[in-house]
PDB file of C-alpha atoms in Angstrom:
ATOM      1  CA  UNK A   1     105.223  98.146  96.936  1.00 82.00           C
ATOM      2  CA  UNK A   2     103.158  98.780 100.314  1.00 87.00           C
ATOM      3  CA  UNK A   3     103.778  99.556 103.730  1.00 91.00           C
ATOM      4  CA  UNK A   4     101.855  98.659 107.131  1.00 92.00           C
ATOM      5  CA  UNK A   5     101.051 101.740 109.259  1.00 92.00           C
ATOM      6  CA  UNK A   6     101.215 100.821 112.560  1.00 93.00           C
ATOM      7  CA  UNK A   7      99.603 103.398 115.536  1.00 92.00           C
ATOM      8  CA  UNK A   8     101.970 104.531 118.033  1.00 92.00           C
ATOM      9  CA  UNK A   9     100.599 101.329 120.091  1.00 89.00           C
ATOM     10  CA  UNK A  10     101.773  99.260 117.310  1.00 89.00           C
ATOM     11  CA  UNK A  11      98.316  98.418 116.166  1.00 88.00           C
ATOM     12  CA  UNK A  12      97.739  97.918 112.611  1.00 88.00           C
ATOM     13  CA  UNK A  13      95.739 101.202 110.932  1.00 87.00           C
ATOM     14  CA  UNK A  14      96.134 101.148 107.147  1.00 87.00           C
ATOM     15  CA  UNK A  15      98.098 100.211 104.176  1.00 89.00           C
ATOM     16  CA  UNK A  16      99.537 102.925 102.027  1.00 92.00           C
ATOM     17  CA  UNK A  17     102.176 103.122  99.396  1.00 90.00           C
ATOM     18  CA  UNK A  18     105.711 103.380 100.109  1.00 87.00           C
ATOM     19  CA  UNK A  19     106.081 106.623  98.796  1.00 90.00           C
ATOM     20  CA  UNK A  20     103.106 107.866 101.226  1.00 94.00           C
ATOM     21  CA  UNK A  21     105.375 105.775 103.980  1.00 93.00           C
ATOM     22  CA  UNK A  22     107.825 107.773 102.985  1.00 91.00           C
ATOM     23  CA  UNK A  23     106.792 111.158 103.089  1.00 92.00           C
ATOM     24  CA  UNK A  24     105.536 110.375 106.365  1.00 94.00           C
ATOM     25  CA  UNK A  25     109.150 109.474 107.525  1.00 91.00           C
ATOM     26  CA  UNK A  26     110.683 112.254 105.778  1.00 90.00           C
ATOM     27  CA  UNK A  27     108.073 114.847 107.618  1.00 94.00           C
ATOM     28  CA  UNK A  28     109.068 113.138 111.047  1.00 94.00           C
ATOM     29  CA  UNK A  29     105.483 111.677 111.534  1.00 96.00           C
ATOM     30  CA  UNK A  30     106.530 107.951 111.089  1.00 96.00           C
ATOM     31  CA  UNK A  31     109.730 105.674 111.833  1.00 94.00           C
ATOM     32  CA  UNK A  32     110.507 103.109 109.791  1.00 92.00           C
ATOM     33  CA  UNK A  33     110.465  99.600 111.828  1.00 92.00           C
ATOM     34  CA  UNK A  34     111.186  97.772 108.406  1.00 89.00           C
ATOM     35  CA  UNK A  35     112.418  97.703 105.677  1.00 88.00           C
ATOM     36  CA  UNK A  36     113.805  96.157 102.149  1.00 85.00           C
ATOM     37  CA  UNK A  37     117.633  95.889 102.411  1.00 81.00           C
ATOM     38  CA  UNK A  38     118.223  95.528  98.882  1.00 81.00           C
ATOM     39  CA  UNK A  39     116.159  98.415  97.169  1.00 78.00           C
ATOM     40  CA  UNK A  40     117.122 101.924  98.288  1.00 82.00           C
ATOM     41  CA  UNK A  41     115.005 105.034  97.177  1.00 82.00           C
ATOM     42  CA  UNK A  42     117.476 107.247  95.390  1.00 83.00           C
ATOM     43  CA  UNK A  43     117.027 111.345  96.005  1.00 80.00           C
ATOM     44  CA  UNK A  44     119.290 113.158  94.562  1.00 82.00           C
ATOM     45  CA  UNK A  45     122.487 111.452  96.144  1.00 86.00           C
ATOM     46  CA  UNK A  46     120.941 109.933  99.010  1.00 85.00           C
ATOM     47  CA  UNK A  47     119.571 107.188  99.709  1.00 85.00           C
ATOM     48  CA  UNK A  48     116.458 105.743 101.897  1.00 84.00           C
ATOM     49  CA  UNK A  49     115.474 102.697 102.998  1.00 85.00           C
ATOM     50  CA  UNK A  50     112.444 101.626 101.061  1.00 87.00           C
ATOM     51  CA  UNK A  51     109.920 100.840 104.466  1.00 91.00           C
ATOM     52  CA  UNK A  52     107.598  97.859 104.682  1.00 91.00           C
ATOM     53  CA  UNK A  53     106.525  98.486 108.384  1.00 94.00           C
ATOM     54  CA  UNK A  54     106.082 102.232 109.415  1.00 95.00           C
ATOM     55  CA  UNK A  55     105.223 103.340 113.036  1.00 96.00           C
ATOM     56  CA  UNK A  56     103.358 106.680 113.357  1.00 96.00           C
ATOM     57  CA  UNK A  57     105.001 108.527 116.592  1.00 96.00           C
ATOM     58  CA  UNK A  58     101.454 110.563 117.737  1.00 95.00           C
ATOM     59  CA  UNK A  59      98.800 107.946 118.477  1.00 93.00           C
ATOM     60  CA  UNK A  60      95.554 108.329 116.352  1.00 90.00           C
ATOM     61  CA  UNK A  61      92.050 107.699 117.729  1.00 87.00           C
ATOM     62  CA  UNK A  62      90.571 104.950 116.279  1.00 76.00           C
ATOM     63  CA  UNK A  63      86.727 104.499 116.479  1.00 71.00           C
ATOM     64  CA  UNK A  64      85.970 101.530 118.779  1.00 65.00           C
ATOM     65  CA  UNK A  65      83.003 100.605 116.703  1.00 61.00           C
ATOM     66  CA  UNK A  66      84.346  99.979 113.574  1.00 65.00           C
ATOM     67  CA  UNK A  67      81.817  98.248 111.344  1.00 74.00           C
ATOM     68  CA  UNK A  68      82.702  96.006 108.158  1.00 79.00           C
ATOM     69  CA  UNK A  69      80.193  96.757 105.472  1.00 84.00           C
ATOM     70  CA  UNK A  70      78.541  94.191 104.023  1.00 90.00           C
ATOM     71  CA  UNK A  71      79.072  93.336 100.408  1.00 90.00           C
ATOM     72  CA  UNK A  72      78.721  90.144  98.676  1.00 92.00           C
ATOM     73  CA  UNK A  73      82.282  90.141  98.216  1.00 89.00           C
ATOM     74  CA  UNK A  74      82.886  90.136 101.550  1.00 88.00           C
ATOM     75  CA  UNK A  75      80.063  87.205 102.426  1.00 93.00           C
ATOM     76  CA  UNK A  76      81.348  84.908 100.107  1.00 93.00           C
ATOM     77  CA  UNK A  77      85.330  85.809 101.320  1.00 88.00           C
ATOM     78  CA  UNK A  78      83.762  85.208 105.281  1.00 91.00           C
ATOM     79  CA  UNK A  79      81.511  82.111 104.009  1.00 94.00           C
ATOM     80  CA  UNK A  80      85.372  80.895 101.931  1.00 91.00           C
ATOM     81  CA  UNK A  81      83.487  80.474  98.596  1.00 95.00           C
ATOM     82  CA  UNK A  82      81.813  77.549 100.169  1.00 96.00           C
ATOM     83  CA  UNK A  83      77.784  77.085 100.313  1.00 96.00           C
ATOM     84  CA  UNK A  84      76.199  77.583 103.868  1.00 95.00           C
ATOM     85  CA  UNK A  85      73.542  74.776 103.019  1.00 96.00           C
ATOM     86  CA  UNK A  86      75.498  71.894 100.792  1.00 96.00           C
ATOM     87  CA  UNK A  87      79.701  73.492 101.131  1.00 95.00           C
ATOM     88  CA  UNK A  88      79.982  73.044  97.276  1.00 96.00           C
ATOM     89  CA  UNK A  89      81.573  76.099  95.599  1.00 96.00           C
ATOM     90  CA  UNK A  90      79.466  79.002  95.941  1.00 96.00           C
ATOM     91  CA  UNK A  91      79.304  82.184  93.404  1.00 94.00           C
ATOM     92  CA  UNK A  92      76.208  83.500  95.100  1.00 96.00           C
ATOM     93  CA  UNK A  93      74.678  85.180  98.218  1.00 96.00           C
ATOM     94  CA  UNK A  94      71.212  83.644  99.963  1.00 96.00           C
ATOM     95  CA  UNK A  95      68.845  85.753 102.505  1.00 96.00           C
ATOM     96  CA  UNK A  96      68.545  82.951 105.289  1.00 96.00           C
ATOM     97  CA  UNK A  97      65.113  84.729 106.237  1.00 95.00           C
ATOM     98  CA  UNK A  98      64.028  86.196 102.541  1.00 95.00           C
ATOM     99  CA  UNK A  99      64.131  89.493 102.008  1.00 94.00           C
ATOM    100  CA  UNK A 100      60.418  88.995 100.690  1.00 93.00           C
ATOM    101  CA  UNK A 101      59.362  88.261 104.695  1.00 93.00           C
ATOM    102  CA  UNK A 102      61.664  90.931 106.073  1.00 94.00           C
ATOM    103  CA  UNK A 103      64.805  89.456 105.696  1.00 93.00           C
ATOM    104  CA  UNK A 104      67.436  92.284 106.156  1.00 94.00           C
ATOM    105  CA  UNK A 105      70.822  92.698 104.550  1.00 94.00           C
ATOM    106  CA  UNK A 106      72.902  92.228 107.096  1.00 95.00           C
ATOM    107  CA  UNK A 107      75.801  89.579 108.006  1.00 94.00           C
ATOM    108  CA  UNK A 108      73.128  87.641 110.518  1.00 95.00           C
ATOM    109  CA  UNK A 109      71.329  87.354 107.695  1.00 96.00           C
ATOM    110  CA  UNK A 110      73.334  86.405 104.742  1.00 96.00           C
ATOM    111  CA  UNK A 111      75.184  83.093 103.201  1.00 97.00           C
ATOM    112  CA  UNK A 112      77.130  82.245 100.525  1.00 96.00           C
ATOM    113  CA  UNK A 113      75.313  79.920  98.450  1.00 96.00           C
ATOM    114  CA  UNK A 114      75.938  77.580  95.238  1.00 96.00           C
ATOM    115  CA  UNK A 115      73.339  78.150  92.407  1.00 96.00           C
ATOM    116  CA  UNK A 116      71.568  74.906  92.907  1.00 96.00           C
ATOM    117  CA  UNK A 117      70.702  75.608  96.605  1.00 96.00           C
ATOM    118  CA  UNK A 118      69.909  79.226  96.007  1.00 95.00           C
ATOM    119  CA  UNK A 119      67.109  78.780  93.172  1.00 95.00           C
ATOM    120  CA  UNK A 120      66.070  75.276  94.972  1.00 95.00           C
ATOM    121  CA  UNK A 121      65.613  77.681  98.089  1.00 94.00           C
ATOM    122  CA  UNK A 122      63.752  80.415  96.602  1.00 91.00           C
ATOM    123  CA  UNK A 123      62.192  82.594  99.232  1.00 92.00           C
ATOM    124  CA  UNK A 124      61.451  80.292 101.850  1.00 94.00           C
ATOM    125  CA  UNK A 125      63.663  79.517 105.074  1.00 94.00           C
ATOM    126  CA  UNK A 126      66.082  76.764 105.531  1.00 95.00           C
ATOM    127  CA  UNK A 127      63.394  75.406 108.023  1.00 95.00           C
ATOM    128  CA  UNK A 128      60.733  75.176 105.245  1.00 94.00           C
ATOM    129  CA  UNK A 129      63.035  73.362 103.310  1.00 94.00           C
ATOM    130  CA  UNK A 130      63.890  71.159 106.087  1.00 95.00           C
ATOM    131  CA  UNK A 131      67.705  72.709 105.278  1.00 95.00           C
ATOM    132  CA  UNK A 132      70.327  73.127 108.145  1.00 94.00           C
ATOM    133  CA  UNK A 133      72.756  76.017 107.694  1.00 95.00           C
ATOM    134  CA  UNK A 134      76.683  74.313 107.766  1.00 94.00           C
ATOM    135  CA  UNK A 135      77.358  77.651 110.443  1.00 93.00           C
ATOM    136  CA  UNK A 136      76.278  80.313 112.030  1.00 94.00           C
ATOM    137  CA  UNK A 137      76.175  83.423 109.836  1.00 95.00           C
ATOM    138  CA  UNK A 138      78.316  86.370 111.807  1.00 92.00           C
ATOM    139  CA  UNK A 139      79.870  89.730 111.524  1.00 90.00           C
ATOM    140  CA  UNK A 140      83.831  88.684 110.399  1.00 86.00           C
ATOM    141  CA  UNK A 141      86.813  89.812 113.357  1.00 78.00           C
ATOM    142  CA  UNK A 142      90.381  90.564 112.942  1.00 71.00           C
ATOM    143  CA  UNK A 143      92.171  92.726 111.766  1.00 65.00           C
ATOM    144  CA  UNK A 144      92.003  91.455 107.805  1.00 66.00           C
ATOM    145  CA  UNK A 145      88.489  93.133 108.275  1.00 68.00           C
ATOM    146  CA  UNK A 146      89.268  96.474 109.855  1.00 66.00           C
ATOM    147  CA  UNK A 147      92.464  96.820 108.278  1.00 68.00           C
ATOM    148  CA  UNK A 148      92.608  97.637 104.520  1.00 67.00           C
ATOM    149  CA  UNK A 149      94.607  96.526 102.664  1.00 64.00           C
ATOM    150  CA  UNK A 150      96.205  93.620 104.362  1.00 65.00           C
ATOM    151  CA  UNK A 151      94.210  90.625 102.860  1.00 65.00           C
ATOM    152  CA  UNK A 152      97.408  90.970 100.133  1.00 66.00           C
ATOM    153  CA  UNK A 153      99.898  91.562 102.576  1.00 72.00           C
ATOM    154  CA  UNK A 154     103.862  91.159 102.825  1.00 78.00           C
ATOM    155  CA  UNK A 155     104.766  88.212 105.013  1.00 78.00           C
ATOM    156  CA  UNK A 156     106.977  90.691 106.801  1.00 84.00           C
ATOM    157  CA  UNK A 157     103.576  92.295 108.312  1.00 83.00           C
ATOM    158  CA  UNK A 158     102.748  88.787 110.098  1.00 82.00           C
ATOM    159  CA  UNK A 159     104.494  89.843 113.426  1.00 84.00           C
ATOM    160  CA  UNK A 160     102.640  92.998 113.771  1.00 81.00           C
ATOM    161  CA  UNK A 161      98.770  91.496 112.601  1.00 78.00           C
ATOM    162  CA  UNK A 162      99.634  88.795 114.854  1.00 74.00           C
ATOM    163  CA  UNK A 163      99.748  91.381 117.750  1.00 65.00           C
ATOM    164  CA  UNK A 164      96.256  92.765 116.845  1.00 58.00           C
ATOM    165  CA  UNK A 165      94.268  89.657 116.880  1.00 55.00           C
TER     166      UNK A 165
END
């Protein structure tokens, strides 16, 4: 079981473990905002609610510039498994501008692409190939990028992501 961390402005930080959640509560750093009705945590002979949403009661600095790394998992979760040139099923990642000529690794710069495309592609650019790229390749927003954890969230957490985007 997780919990959402909320900041004291009730935007989404982190997802940690209900018994991190809880220790947080216990040590007065967190309230619970909530939580499962129907499964206590036992201690000794009392009982606490077992949280799903948390809110921390000092407000942490967050870096304004907070980058998403770029990993081919995350291209081809951006791109939704679909191919930037043909929108079959992709398994693969393409260089738009090949890394051969300069291309860089960056989310400008990269596609999900189906097999077919990407060794019919090679190392030349869409242009060459007289291709036309289904979007425009961009950094992802929101807060299922900044904030980890939530891309297998509770539907409880919907009201406070919904806030943050």
């Amino acid at each position: 079981m997780r919990t959402l961390v909320l900041n004291a402005g009730y935007e989404p930080l982190t997802v940690v473990s209900f018994k991190r959640a809880l220790v947080l509560v216990l040590n007065d750093k967190a309230s619970v905002i909530e939580h499962v009705e129907s499964e206590p945590v036992w201690a000794g002979r009392v009982a606490y609610e077992r949280p799903v949403v948390i809110l921390l009661t000092r407000y942490v600095r967050v870096p304004s510039t907070r980058r998403v790394p770029v990993t081919r998992r995350g291209v081809l979760r951006r791109d939704e498994h679909r191919c930037g040139y043909c929108g079959k099923s992709a398994a693969t990642i393409d260089h738009v501008l090949p890394r051969s000529r300069g291309g860089a690794d960056s989310w400008e710069n990269l596609v999900a692409c189906c097999l077919a495309c990407n060794n019919a592609k090679s190392d030349r650019t869409p242009q060459e190939m007289g291709w036309a790229l289904r979007m425009t390749p961009r950094p992802p927003r929101g807060t299922a990028w900044t904030v980890r954890g939530v891309e297998r969230g509770d539907p409880r957490w919907e009201p406070y992501l919904a806030l943050a985007a």
